Short mmCIF file of C-alpha atoms and ligand atoms in Angstrom, two decimals:
data_model
loop_
_atom_site.label_atom_id
_atom_site.label_comp_id
_atom_site.label_asym_id
_atom_site.label_seq_id
_atom_site.Cartn_x
_atom_site.Cartn_y
_atom_site.Cartn_z
CA MET T 1045 -4.17 20.21 -3.20
CA PRO T 1046 -5.62 18.16 -6.06
CA VAL T 1047 -6.87 14.60 -5.82
CA HIS T 1048 -6.25 12.48 -8.90
CA LEU T 1049 -8.30 9.50 -9.90
CA THR T 1050 -7.24 8.92 -13.49
CA ALA T 1051 -3.90 8.26 -15.10
CA GLU T 1052 -4.27 11.37 -17.31
CA SER T 1053 -4.35 13.79 -14.38
CA ILE T 1054 -1.24 12.56 -12.53
CA PRO T 1055 1.07 15.45 -11.64
CA PRO T 1056 4.41 15.64 -13.43
CA LEU T 1057 7.35 13.96 -11.75
CA THR T 1058 9.12 17.23 -10.97
CA LYS T 1059 7.42 18.18 -7.70
CA ILE T 1060 9.88 17.24 -4.97
CA ALA T 1061 9.44 17.21 -1.21
CA ALA T 1062 11.48 14.90 0.96
CA ARG T 1063 9.43 11.90 2.05
CA GLY T 1064 10.70 8.51 3.01
CA SER T 1065 13.74 9.76 4.92
CA GLU T 1066 12.36 8.73 8.32
CA LYS T 1067 14.77 7.31 10.91
CA ARG T 1068 12.32 6.39 13.63
CA VAL T 1069 9.78 3.60 13.85
CA LEU T 1070 6.76 3.20 16.13
CA MET T 1071 5.54 -0.28 17.10
CA VAL T 1072 3.00 -1.67 19.58
CA SER T 1073 4.05 -4.49 21.91
CA PRO T 1074 2.37 -7.81 21.02
CA THR T 1075 1.37 -8.70 24.62
CA HIS T 1076 -2.36 -8.65 23.83
CA TYR T 1077 -2.16 -9.62 20.16
CA ASP T 1078 -4.66 -12.33 19.20
CA VAL T 1079 -7.31 -13.24 16.63
CA LEU T 1080 -10.62 -12.82 18.46
CA TYR T 1081 -12.96 -11.81 15.61
CA GLU T 1082 -13.01 -11.90 11.80
CA ILE T 1083 -12.93 -8.60 9.92
CA ASN T 1084 -10.96 -9.66 6.84
CA PRO T 1085 -10.84 -12.93 4.84
CA HIS T 1086 -7.39 -13.89 6.20
CA MET T 1087 -8.76 -14.09 9.76
CA GLN T 1088 -11.38 -16.67 8.87
CA GLY T 1089 -10.90 -19.91 10.82
CA ASN T 1090 -8.05 -18.43 12.89
CA ILE T 1091 -9.87 -17.37 16.04
CA GLY T 1092 -7.94 -18.63 19.05
CA THR T 1093 -5.06 -20.10 17.03
CA VAL T 1094 -2.31 -17.55 17.75
CA ASP T 1095 0.79 -18.94 19.43
CA LYS T 1096 1.59 -16.03 21.78
CA VAL T 1097 5.15 -17.08 22.51
CA GLU T 1098 5.99 -17.38 18.82
CA ALA T 1099 4.20 -14.10 18.02
CA SER T 1100 6.28 -12.34 20.61
CA ALA T 1101 9.53 -13.81 19.22
CA GLN T 1102 8.56 -12.80 15.65
CA TRP T 1103 7.70 -9.27 16.77
CA ASN T 1104 11.04 -8.94 18.61
CA ALA T 1105 12.93 -10.14 15.54
CA LEU T 1106 11.17 -7.52 13.41
CA ARG T 1107 12.00 -4.77 15.88
CA GLU T 1108 15.65 -5.88 15.89
CA THR T 1109 15.69 -5.87 12.08
CA TYR T 1110 14.74 -2.18 12.03
CA GLN T 1111 17.31 -1.46 14.72
CA SER T 1112 20.02 -3.28 12.80
CA LEU T 1113 19.30 -1.02 9.82
CA GLY T 1114 19.89 2.05 11.99
CA PHE T 1115 16.31 2.91 12.97
CA SER T 1116 15.33 3.70 16.53
CA VAL T 1117 12.13 1.96 17.58
CA SER T 1118 9.63 3.50 20.02
CA VAL T 1119 7.06 1.17 21.55
CA ILE T 1120 3.49 1.77 22.76
CA GLU T 1121 2.27 -0.88 25.21
CA GLY T 1122 -0.49 -3.09 23.80
CA VAL T 1123 -3.87 -2.93 25.51
CA GLU T 1124 -6.03 -5.82 26.69
CA ALA T 1125 -9.13 -6.46 24.54
CA LEU T 1126 -7.56 -4.62 21.59
CA PRO T 1127 -5.94 -7.60 19.83
CA ASP T 1128 -5.28 -5.73 16.54
CA MET T 1129 -3.56 -2.74 18.13
CA VAL T 1130 -0.20 -4.36 17.29
CA PHE T 1131 -0.85 -3.33 13.65
CA ALA T 1132 0.59 0.14 14.20
CA ALA T 1133 0.19 1.25 10.58
CA ASN T 1134 -3.55 1.76 10.85
CA GLN T 1135 -4.41 4.26 13.56
CA THR T 1136 -2.68 7.40 12.26
CA VAL T 1137 -1.02 9.35 9.45
CA PRO T 1138 1.94 11.32 10.85
CA PHE T 1139 3.59 14.03 8.74
CA LEU T 1140 5.48 17.33 8.91
CA ASP T 1141 3.33 20.32 8.01
CA ALA T 1142 4.50 23.18 5.79
CA ASP T 1143 6.24 24.83 8.80
CA GLY T 1144 7.98 21.60 9.77
CA GLN T 1145 5.64 21.01 12.73
CA PRO T 1146 5.17 17.28 13.43
CA SER T 1147 1.44 16.60 12.97
CA VAL T 1148 -0.76 13.55 12.89
CA ILE T 1149 -4.19 12.72 11.48
CA LEU T 1150 -6.07 10.27 13.71
CA SER T 1151 -7.84 7.43 11.90
CA LYS T 1152 -11.50 6.60 12.02
CA MET T 1153 -11.34 2.80 12.07
CA ALA T 1154 -13.99 1.08 9.96
CA SER T 1155 -14.51 -1.76 12.44
CA ALA T 1156 -16.01 -1.05 15.88
CA TYR T 1157 -13.63 -3.67 17.29
CA ARG T 1158 -10.66 -1.41 16.50
CA GLN T 1159 -11.95 2.09 17.20
CA ALA T 1160 -10.66 2.35 20.78
CA GLU T 1161 -7.06 1.82 19.63
CA VAL T 1162 -6.80 5.33 18.22
CA GLU T 1163 -6.92 7.22 21.55
CA TYR T 1164 -3.85 5.35 22.86
CA PHE T 1165 -1.93 6.55 19.83
CA ALA T 1166 -3.28 10.10 20.28
CA GLU T 1167 -1.88 10.14 23.82
CA TRP T 1168 1.52 9.00 22.60
CA TYR T 1169 1.67 11.64 19.86
CA VAL T 1170 0.62 14.44 22.23
CA ALA T 1171 3.43 13.45 24.61
CA ALA T 1172 5.85 13.40 21.66
CA GLY T 1173 4.92 16.99 20.74
CA TYR T 1174 2.80 16.35 17.66
CA LYS T 1175 -0.16 18.50 16.66
CA VAL T 1176 -3.08 16.06 16.70
CA ILE T 1177 -5.78 16.42 14.03
CA ARG T 1178 -9.00 14.71 15.08
CA HIS T 1179 -11.60 13.51 12.60
CA VAL T 1180 -14.20 15.68 10.97
CA ASN T 1181 -17.92 15.47 11.63
CA PRO T 1182 -19.41 13.28 10.31
CA PRO T 1183 -16.26 11.17 10.45
CA ILE T 1184 -14.91 9.57 7.28
CA GLU T 1185 -13.41 6.09 7.61
CA PHE T 1186 -9.67 6.35 7.07
CA GLU T 1187 -7.32 3.59 8.28
CA GLY T 1188 -4.10 5.57 8.34
CA MET T 1189 -0.90 4.38 6.69
CA GLY T 1190 -2.49 0.97 6.07
CA ASP T 1191 -4.23 2.72 3.19
CA ALA T 1192 -1.76 5.54 2.53
CA ILE T 1193 1.68 5.14 0.95
CA TRP T 1194 4.13 7.94 0.11
CA HIS T 1195 5.82 8.13 -3.24
CA PRO T 1196 9.47 8.58 -2.16
CA THR T 1197 10.96 11.96 -3.13
CA LYS T 1198 7.57 13.43 -4.05
CA ASN T 1199 4.88 15.25 -2.14
CA LEU T 1200 2.46 12.58 -3.32
CA LEU T 1201 0.42 10.15 -1.28
CA TYR T 1202 -1.32 7.08 -2.76
CA ILE T 1203 -4.54 6.31 -0.89
CA GLY T 1204 -6.38 3.02 -1.25
CA TYR T 1205 -10.14 3.13 -0.73
CA GLY T 1206 -13.19 0.94 -1.01
CA PHE T 1207 -12.98 -1.57 1.84
CA ARG T 1208 -11.81 0.23 4.99
CA THR T 1209 -10.94 3.78 3.92
CA GLN T 1210 -13.71 5.67 2.17
CA ARG T 1211 -13.36 7.85 -0.91
CA GLY T 1212 -13.90 11.10 1.06
CA ALA T 1213 -10.63 10.51 2.94
CA LEU T 1214 -8.68 11.52 -0.18
CA GLU T 1215 -9.75 15.16 -0.10
CA ARG T 1216 -9.38 15.24 3.66
CA ALA T 1217 -5.79 13.95 3.58
CA ALA T 1218 -4.86 16.33 0.75
CA ALA T 1219 -6.27 19.31 2.68
CA CYS T 1220 -4.75 18.39 6.07
CA ILE T 1221 -1.29 17.45 4.77
CA GLY T 1222 -0.99 19.80 1.81
CA CYS T 1223 0.08 17.04 -0.56
CA GLU T 1224 -1.06 15.62 -3.86
CA VAL T 1225 -3.21 12.53 -3.44
CA VAL T 1226 -3.73 9.74 -5.95
CA GLY T 1227 -6.72 7.52 -5.18
CA LEU T 1228 -6.49 3.80 -5.94
CA GLN T 1229 -9.72 1.85 -5.63
CA LEU T 1230 -9.29 -1.62 -4.11
CA VAL T 1231 -11.48 -4.36 -5.60
CA ASP T 1232 -10.52 -7.68 -3.96
CA PRO T 1233 -11.38 -8.19 -0.24
CA HIS T 1234 -8.17 -10.19 0.34
CA PHE T 1235 -6.37 -6.91 -0.36
CA TYR T 1236 -8.50 -4.75 1.89
CA HIS T 1237 -5.74 -2.25 2.72
CA LEU T 1238 -3.47 -0.60 0.15
CA ASP T 1239 -0.42 -1.93 2.00
CA THR T 1240 -1.54 -5.50 1.25
CA ALA T 1241 -1.60 -4.79 -2.50
CA LEU T 1242 1.19 -2.28 -3.16
CA SER T 1243 4.71 -2.02 -1.84
CA VAL T 1244 6.66 1.04 -2.93
CA ILE T 1245 10.36 0.26 -2.58
CA ASN T 1246 11.91 3.43 -3.98
CA GLN T 1247 11.11 6.09 -6.57
CA THR T 1248 11.53 3.69 -9.47
CA THR T 1249 10.47 0.33 -8.08
CA ALA T 1250 7.23 -1.05 -6.65
CA LEU T 1251 5.52 -4.41 -6.21
CA TYR T 1252 1.79 -4.73 -6.76
CA VAL T 1253 -1.04 -7.20 -7.01
CA GLN T 1254 -2.64 -6.53 -10.37
CA GLU T 1255 -5.90 -8.28 -9.38
CA ALA T 1256 -6.39 -5.92 -6.43
CA PHE T 1257 -6.83 -2.77 -8.55
CA CYS T 1258 -9.21 -1.61 -11.26
CA THR T 1259 -7.86 -0.87 -14.76
CA ASP T 1260 -7.38 2.84 -14.05
CA GLY T 1261 -5.37 2.07 -10.93
CA VAL T 1262 -3.08 -0.29 -12.83
CA LYS T 1263 -2.50 2.42 -15.48
CA ILE T 1264 -1.61 4.98 -12.82
CA LEU T 1265 0.93 2.67 -11.20
CA GLN T 1266 2.44 1.77 -14.58
CA GLN T 1267 2.99 5.47 -15.27
CA GLN T 1268 4.54 6.12 -11.88
CA PHE T 1269 7.10 3.31 -11.60
CA GLU T 1270 9.74 2.34 -14.11
CA HIS T 1271 10.01 -1.09 -12.48
CA LEU T 1272 6.49 -2.13 -11.53
CA ILE T 1273 6.54 -5.80 -10.62
CA ALA T 1274 3.24 -7.71 -10.68
CA VAL T 1275 3.68 -10.38 -8.01
CA PRO T 1276 2.22 -13.90 -8.26
CA LEU T 1277 -1.19 -13.99 -6.59
CA SER T 1278 -0.12 -16.84 -4.29
CA GLU T 1279 2.88 -14.86 -2.97
CA ALA T 1280 0.57 -11.92 -2.25
CA LYS T 1281 -2.33 -13.85 -0.72
CA GLN T 1282 -0.44 -16.45 1.29
CA GLY T 1283 3.01 -14.89 1.54
CA PHE T 1284 1.97 -11.24 2.02
CA VAL T 1285 4.89 -10.23 -0.18
CA THR T 1286 3.27 -6.89 -1.03
CA ASN T 1287 3.14 -6.14 2.69
CA GLY T 1288 6.93 -6.15 2.84
CA HIS T 1289 8.59 -2.82 3.64
CA SER T 1290 11.59 -0.94 2.41
CA PRO T 1291 12.55 1.64 5.04
CA ASP T 1292 15.43 3.05 3.00
CA GLY T 1293 14.90 2.21 -0.68
CA LYS T 1294 17.69 -0.41 -0.59
CA HIS T 1295 16.54 -3.13 1.81
CA PHE T 1296 13.23 -4.95 1.65
CA ILE T 1297 11.97 -6.60 4.85
CA VAL T 1298 9.46 -9.30 3.95
CA HIS T 1299 7.76 -12.45 5.17
CA GLN T 1300 9.97 -15.44 4.36
CA GLY T 1301 9.66 -17.73 1.36
CA ASN T 1302 8.38 -15.53 -1.47
CA MET T 1303 10.94 -16.91 -3.93
CA GLU T 1304 9.73 -15.52 -7.24
CA THR T 1305 9.35 -11.91 -6.12
CA THR T 1306 12.51 -12.08 -4.03
CA GLN T 1307 14.56 -13.11 -7.05
CA GLN T 1308 13.17 -10.25 -9.14
CA LEU T 1309 14.05 -7.73 -6.45
CA GLN T 1310 17.55 -9.13 -6.02
CA ALA T 1311 18.08 -8.79 -9.79
CA LEU T 1312 17.34 -5.06 -9.35
CA GLY T 1313 19.96 -4.80 -6.58
CA ILE T 1314 17.48 -4.69 -3.67
CA GLN T 1315 18.69 -6.50 -0.55
CA VAL T 1316 15.92 -8.78 0.69
CA ILE T 1317 15.71 -9.44 4.45
CA GLU T 1318 13.38 -12.31 5.30
CA VAL T 1319 11.50 -12.45 8.61
CA ASP T 1320 8.88 -14.87 9.91
CA THR T 1321 5.50 -13.18 10.50
CA SER T 1322 3.37 -16.36 10.34
CA GLN T 1323 1.50 -15.59 13.58
CA PHE T 1324 0.48 -12.16 12.26
CA LEU T 1325 -0.60 -13.48 8.85
CA LYS T 1326 -3.41 -15.22 10.77
CA SER T 1327 -4.87 -11.75 11.35
CA GLY T 1328 -4.23 -10.49 7.80
CA GLY T 1329 -1.09 -8.51 8.56
CA SER T 1330 2.68 -8.70 8.10
CA VAL T 1331 5.70 -6.37 8.12
CA PHE T 1332 4.29 -3.11 6.75
CA CYS T 1333 1.22 -3.33 9.03
CA MET T 1334 3.27 -3.80 12.19
CA LYS T 1335 5.10 -0.48 12.20
CA MET T 1336 4.66 3.23 11.67
CA MET T 1337 7.44 5.32 10.16
CA LEU T 1338 7.75 8.61 12.05
CA PRO T 1339 8.87 11.88 10.44
CA VAL T 1340 10.79 12.92 13.59
N1 LIG B 155 -6.68 -7.81 11.67
C1 LIG B 155 -6.32 -6.49 11.26
C2 LIG B 155 -7.49 -5.83 10.54
O1 LIG B 155 -8.19 -6.51 9.83
C3 LIG B 155 -5.10 -6.52 10.39
C4 LIG B 155 -4.61 -5.16 10.01
C5 LIG B 155 -3.42 -5.24 9.12
N2 LIG B 155 -2.90 -3.95 8.85
C6 LIG B 155 -2.59 -3.47 7.64
N3 LIG B 155 -2.03 -2.29 7.57
N4 LIG B 155 -2.86 -4.12 6.53
O2 LIG B 155 -7.73 -4.67 10.67
#
Protein backbone atom coordinates (compact mmCIF):
# COMPACT_ATOMS: atom_id res chain seq x y z
CA MET A 1 0.00 0.00 0.00
CA PRO A 2 1.36 3.45 -0.86
CA VAL A 3 2.71 5.98 1.60
CA HIS A 4 2.00 9.60 0.72
CA LEU A 5 4.07 12.52 1.83
CA THR A 6 2.86 15.32 -0.42
CA ALA A 7 -0.54 16.84 -1.01
CA GLU A 8 -0.35 15.96 -4.74
CA SER A 9 -0.20 12.21 -4.15
CA ILE A 10 -3.18 11.87 -1.79
CA PRO A 11 -5.51 9.08 -2.90
CA PRO A 12 -8.94 10.09 -4.19
CA LEU A 13 -11.76 10.20 -1.67
CA THR A 14 -13.57 7.21 -3.14
CA LYS A 15 -11.74 4.35 -1.41
CA ILE A 16 -14.04 3.22 1.38
CA ALA A 17 -13.41 0.77 4.20
CA ALA A 18 -15.29 1.05 7.45
CA ARG A 19 -13.11 2.60 10.14
CA GLY A 20 -14.25 4.50 13.17
CA SER A 21 -17.22 2.27 13.94
CA GLU A 22 -15.65 0.81 17.09
CA LYS A 23 -17.90 0.13 20.09
CA ARG A 24 -15.30 -0.94 22.62
CA VAL A 25 -12.68 1.04 24.48
CA LEU A 26 -9.54 -0.13 26.30
CA MET A 27 -8.19 1.86 29.25
CA VAL A 28 -5.50 1.30 31.89
CA SER A 29 -6.36 1.86 35.56
CA PRO A 30 -4.64 4.96 37.00
CA THR A 31 -3.45 3.27 40.22
CA HIS A 32 0.24 3.80 39.40
CA TYR A 33 -0.11 6.94 37.31
CA ASP A 34 2.40 9.65 38.24
CA VAL A 35 4.95 12.06 36.78
CA LEU A 36 8.34 10.58 37.70
CA TYR A 37 10.51 11.73 34.76
CA GLU A 38 10.38 14.31 31.97
CA ILE A 39 10.12 13.08 28.38
CA ASN A 40 8.03 15.88 26.88
CA PRO A 41 7.91 19.65 27.55
CA HIS A 42 4.55 19.44 29.38
CA MET A 43 6.09 17.26 32.11
CA GLN A 44 8.73 19.81 33.01
CA GLY A 45 8.43 20.95 36.63
CA ASN A 46 5.65 18.44 37.35
CA ILE A 47 7.59 15.58 38.92
CA GLY A 48 5.84 14.52 42.11
CA THR A 49 2.90 16.92 41.72
CA VAL A 50 0.13 14.49 40.72
CA ASP A 51 -2.86 14.38 43.06
CA LYS A 52 -3.61 10.64 42.94
CA VAL A 53 -7.11 10.91 44.38
CA GLU A 54 -8.11 13.55 41.85
CA ALA A 55 -6.45 11.64 38.99
CA SER A 56 -8.45 8.59 39.88
CA ALA A 57 -11.72 10.57 39.98
CA GLN A 58 -10.95 12.18 36.60
CA TRP A 59 -10.13 8.80 35.05
CA ASN A 60 -13.38 7.30 36.39
CA ALA A 61 -15.38 10.20 34.99
CA LEU A 62 -13.80 9.66 31.57
CA ARG A 63 -14.58 5.95 31.65
CA GLU A 64 -18.19 6.74 32.58
CA THR A 65 -18.42 9.24 29.73
CA TYR A 66 -17.57 6.52 27.20
CA GLN A 67 -20.03 4.17 28.87
CA SER A 68 -22.78 6.77 28.79
CA LEU A 69 -22.26 7.06 25.02
CA GLY A 70 -22.82 3.31 24.65
CA PHE A 71 -19.22 2.06 24.62
CA SER A 72 -18.09 -0.87 26.72
CA VAL A 73 -14.80 -0.22 28.49
CA SER A 74 -12.23 -2.96 29.17
CA VAL A 75 -9.52 -2.19 31.71
CA ILE A 76 -5.92 -3.39 32.04
CA GLU A 77 -4.52 -3.01 35.56
CA GLY A 78 -1.77 -0.38 35.80
CA VAL A 79 1.68 -1.58 36.81
CA GLU A 80 3.97 -0.17 39.48
CA ALA A 81 6.98 1.77 38.13
CA LEU A 82 5.22 2.31 34.79
CA PRO A 83 3.60 5.70 35.52
CA ASP A 84 2.73 6.45 31.85
CA MET A 85 1.01 3.14 31.17
CA VAL A 86 -2.34 4.87 31.78
CA PHE A 87 -1.89 6.50 28.34
CA ALA A 88 -3.40 3.53 26.54
CA ALA A 89 -3.20 5.08 23.07
CA ASN A 90 0.53 4.57 22.74
CA GLN A 91 1.46 0.91 23.07
CA THR A 92 -0.41 -0.61 20.12
CA VAL A 93 -2.26 -0.24 16.81
CA PRO A 94 -5.19 -2.68 16.72
CA PHE A 95 -7.01 -3.34 13.44
CA LEU A 96 -8.97 -5.95 11.49
CA ASP A 97 -6.95 -7.58 8.73
CA ALA A 98 -8.30 -8.28 5.24
CA ASP A 99 -9.93 -11.52 6.50
CA GLY A 100 -11.54 -9.76 9.45
CA GLN A 101 -9.05 -11.24 11.93
CA PRO A 102 -8.44 -8.89 14.90
CA SER A 103 -4.73 -8.03 14.80
CA VAL A 104 -2.46 -5.66 16.63
CA ILE A 105 0.92 -4.07 15.94
CA LEU A 106 2.97 -3.68 19.13
CA SER A 107 4.72 -0.33 19.56
CA LYS A 108 8.41 0.27 20.00
CA MET A 109 8.35 3.08 22.56
CA ALA A 110 10.94 5.80 21.97
CA SER A 111 11.65 6.30 25.68
CA ALA A 112 13.29 3.51 27.70
CA TYR A 113 11.05 4.53 30.61
CA ARG A 114 7.99 3.30 28.69
CA GLN A 115 9.22 0.23 26.83
CA ALA A 116 8.10 -2.34 29.42
CA GLU A 117 4.46 -1.23 29.10
CA VAL A 118 4.05 -2.94 25.74
CA GLU A 119 4.28 -6.56 26.97
CA TYR A 120 1.33 -6.05 29.35
CA PHE A 121 -0.77 -4.98 26.39
CA ALA A 122 0.51 -7.92 24.31
CA GLU A 123 -0.72 -10.31 27.02
CA TRP A 124 -4.15 -8.69 27.03
CA TYR A 125 -4.49 -8.86 23.25
CA VAL A 126 -3.41 -12.52 23.12
CA ALA A 127 -6.07 -13.39 25.71
CA ALA A 128 -8.63 -11.43 23.66
CA GLY A 129 -7.84 -13.51 20.55
CA TYR A 130 -5.86 -10.96 18.55
CA LYS A 131 -3.01 -11.88 16.22
CA VAL A 132 -0.02 -10.04 17.71
CA ILE A 133 2.54 -8.51 15.33
CA ARG A 134 5.85 -7.88 17.07
CA HIS A 135 8.35 -5.31 15.87
CA VAL A 136 10.82 -5.83 13.08
CA ASN A 137 14.56 -6.06 13.51
CA PRO A 138 16.05 -3.53 13.89
CA PRO A 139 12.96 -2.07 15.56
CA ILE A 140 11.50 1.21 14.31
CA GLU A 141 10.12 3.58 16.93
CA PHE A 142 6.34 3.70 16.55
CA GLU A 143 4.13 4.94 19.41
CA GLY A 144 0.87 3.38 18.31
CA MET A 145 -2.38 5.32 18.04
CA GLY A 146 -0.73 8.31 19.74
CA ASP A 147 0.82 8.92 16.33
CA ALA A 148 -1.75 7.21 14.11
CA ILE A 149 -5.26 8.50 13.37
CA TRP A 150 -7.81 6.93 11.02
CA HIS A 151 -9.66 8.97 8.48
CA PRO A 152 -13.27 7.88 9.18
CA THR A 153 -14.89 5.96 6.31
CA LYS A 154 -11.59 5.51 4.46
CA ASN A 155 -8.85 2.92 4.56
CA LEU A 156 -6.42 5.73 5.30
CA LEU A 157 -4.23 6.23 8.33
CA TYR A 158 -2.48 9.53 9.15
CA ILE A 159 0.84 8.92 10.89
CA GLY A 160 2.74 11.65 12.69
CA TYR A 161 6.52 11.27 12.81
CA GLY A 162 9.61 13.14 13.88
CA PHE A 163 9.61 13.14 17.69
CA ARG A 164 8.54 9.69 18.92
CA THR A 165 7.53 7.72 15.82
CA GLN A 166 10.16 7.50 13.11
CA ARG A 167 9.60 7.88 9.39
CA GLY A 168 10.15 4.15 8.69
CA ALA A 169 7.00 3.31 10.67
CA LEU A 170 4.88 4.59 7.76
CA GLU A 171 5.85 1.81 5.36
CA ARG A 172 5.66 -0.73 8.14
CA ALA A 173 2.11 0.24 9.13
CA ALA A 174 0.98 0.32 5.49
CA ALA A 175 2.40 -3.17 4.89
CA CYS A 176 1.07 -4.74 8.12
CA ILE A 177 -2.41 -3.22 7.95
CA GLY A 178 -2.92 -3.04 4.19
CA CYS A 179 -4.04 0.59 4.30
CA GLU A 180 -3.01 3.85 2.70
CA VAL A 181 -0.77 5.92 4.95
CA VAL A 182 -0.30 9.67 4.88
CA GLY A 183 2.77 10.87 6.76
CA LEU A 184 2.61 14.16 8.66
CA GLN A 185 5.90 15.46 10.01
CA LEU A 186 5.63 17.06 13.46
CA VAL A 187 7.81 20.13 14.03
CA ASP A 188 7.02 21.52 17.51
CA PRO A 189 8.08 19.46 20.58
CA HIS A 190 4.95 20.54 22.51
CA PHE A 191 3.03 18.52 19.91
CA TYR A 192 5.22 15.43 20.06
CA HIS A 193 2.43 12.98 19.18
CA LEU A 194 0.00 13.40 16.28
CA ASP A 195 -2.92 13.15 18.71
CA THR A 196 -1.75 16.34 20.45
CA ALA A 197 -1.89 18.28 17.16
CA LEU A 198 -4.77 16.79 15.16
CA SER A 199 -8.22 15.68 16.17
CA VAL A 200 -10.31 14.08 13.44
CA ILE A 201 -13.96 14.39 14.41
CA ASN A 202 -15.66 12.92 11.35
CA GLN A 203 -15.05 12.64 7.61
CA THR A 204 -15.56 16.35 7.04
CA THR A 205 -14.34 17.97 10.25
CA ALA A 206 -11.00 18.11 12.05
CA LEU A 207 -9.19 20.35 14.52
CA TYR A 208 -5.48 21.00 14.11
CA VAL A 209 -2.60 23.06 15.40
CA GLN A 210 -1.18 24.79 12.36
CA GLU A 211 2.16 25.50 14.09
CA ALA A 212 2.74 21.78 14.71
CA PHE A 213 2.99 20.82 11.02
CA CYS A 214 5.20 21.77 8.09
CA THR A 215 3.67 23.51 5.06
CA ASP A 216 3.13 20.25 3.17
CA GLY A 217 1.29 18.75 6.12
CA VAL A 218 -1.02 21.74 6.37
CA LYS A 219 -1.80 21.45 2.63
CA ILE A 220 -2.62 17.76 2.98
CA LEU A 221 -5.02 18.39 5.85
CA GLN A 222 -6.68 21.28 4.00
CA GLN A 223 -7.35 18.95 1.07
CA GLN A 224 -8.75 16.21 3.26
CA PHE A 225 -11.22 18.09 5.46
CA GLU A 226 -13.95 20.45 4.36
CA HIS A 227 -14.05 21.95 7.86
CA LEU A 228 -10.47 22.14 9.07
CA ILE A 229 -10.38 24.30 12.18
CA ALA A 230 -7.04 25.81 13.21
CA VAL A 231 -7.28 26.05 17.01
CA PRO A 232 -5.74 28.87 19.07
CA LEU A 233 -2.25 27.88 20.19
CA SER A 234 -3.15 28.49 23.86
CA GLU A 235 -6.12 26.09 23.70
CA ALA A 236 -3.86 23.44 22.18
CA LYS A 237 -0.84 23.92 24.43
CA GLN A 238 -2.56 24.51 27.76
CA GLY A 239 -6.04 23.13 27.10
CA PHE A 240 -5.07 20.09 25.00
CA VAL A 241 -8.12 20.75 22.83
CA THR A 242 -6.62 18.82 19.91
CA ASN A 243 -6.34 15.81 22.20
CA GLY A 244 -10.11 15.67 22.51
CA HIS A 245 -11.81 12.62 21.01
CA SER A 246 -14.92 11.98 19.01
CA PRO A 247 -15.81 8.29 19.33
CA ASP A 248 -18.83 8.55 17.01
CA GLY A 249 -18.45 11.62 14.78
CA LYS A 250 -21.17 13.48 16.73
CA HIS A 251 -19.84 13.96 20.27
CA PHE A 252 -16.49 15.47 21.17
CA ILE A 253 -15.04 14.62 24.59
CA VAL A 254 -12.50 17.26 25.56
CA HIS A 255 -10.67 18.85 28.47
CA GLN A 256 -12.84 21.60 29.95
CA GLY A 257 -12.61 25.30 29.20
CA ASN A 258 -11.53 25.54 25.56
CA MET A 259 -14.17 28.17 24.76
CA GLU A 260 -13.16 29.33 21.30
CA THR A 261 -12.81 25.88 19.74
CA THR A 262 -15.86 24.59 21.58
CA GLN A 263 -18.03 27.32 20.11
CA GLN A 264 -16.81 26.58 16.58
CA LEU A 265 -17.63 22.90 16.98
CA GLN A 266 -21.07 23.62 18.41
CA ALA A 267 -21.78 25.85 15.39
CA LEU A 268 -21.13 22.77 13.22
CA GLY A 269 -23.61 20.71 15.26
CA ILE A 270 -21.00 18.74 17.24
CA GLN A 271 -22.01 18.02 20.84
CA VAL A 272 -19.12 18.95 23.12
CA ILE A 273 -18.71 16.96 26.36
CA GLU A 274 -16.28 18.59 28.77
CA VAL A 275 -14.24 16.53 31.24
CA ASP A 276 -11.49 17.52 33.67
CA THR A 277 -8.13 15.91 32.82
CA SER A 278 -5.94 18.42 34.68
CA GLN A 279 -3.92 15.73 36.51
CA PHE A 280 -3.06 14.04 33.20
CA LEU A 281 -2.12 17.30 31.45
CA LYS A 282 0.83 17.36 33.90
CA SER A 283 2.22 14.40 31.96
CA GLY A 284 1.38 15.79 28.51
CA GLY A 285 -1.77 13.76 27.94
CA SER A 286 -5.55 14.16 27.91
CA VAL A 287 -8.63 12.36 26.56
CA PHE A 288 -7.36 10.83 23.30
CA CYS A 289 -4.19 9.54 24.99
CA MET A 290 -6.06 7.77 27.77
CA LYS A 291 -7.98 5.25 25.69
CA MET A 292 -7.66 2.82 22.83
CA MET A 293 -10.56 2.21 20.46
CA LEU A 294 -10.87 -1.51 19.72
CA PRO A 295 -12.14 -2.91 16.42
CA VAL A 296 -13.94 -5.80 18.19
N1 LIG B 1 3.95 11.25 29.51
C1 LIG B 1 3.54 10.52 28.35
C2 LIG B 1 4.65 10.52 27.31
O1 LIG B 1 5.33 11.51 27.19
C3 LIG B 1 2.28 11.11 27.78
C4 LIG B 1 1.73 10.34 26.62
C5 LIG B 1 0.50 10.97 26.07
N2 LIG B 1 -0.07 10.17 25.05
C6 LIG B 1 -0.44 10.61 23.84
N3 LIG B 1 -1.03 9.75 23.04
N4 LIG B 1 -0.21 11.82 23.42
O2 LIG B 1 4.87 9.57 26.62
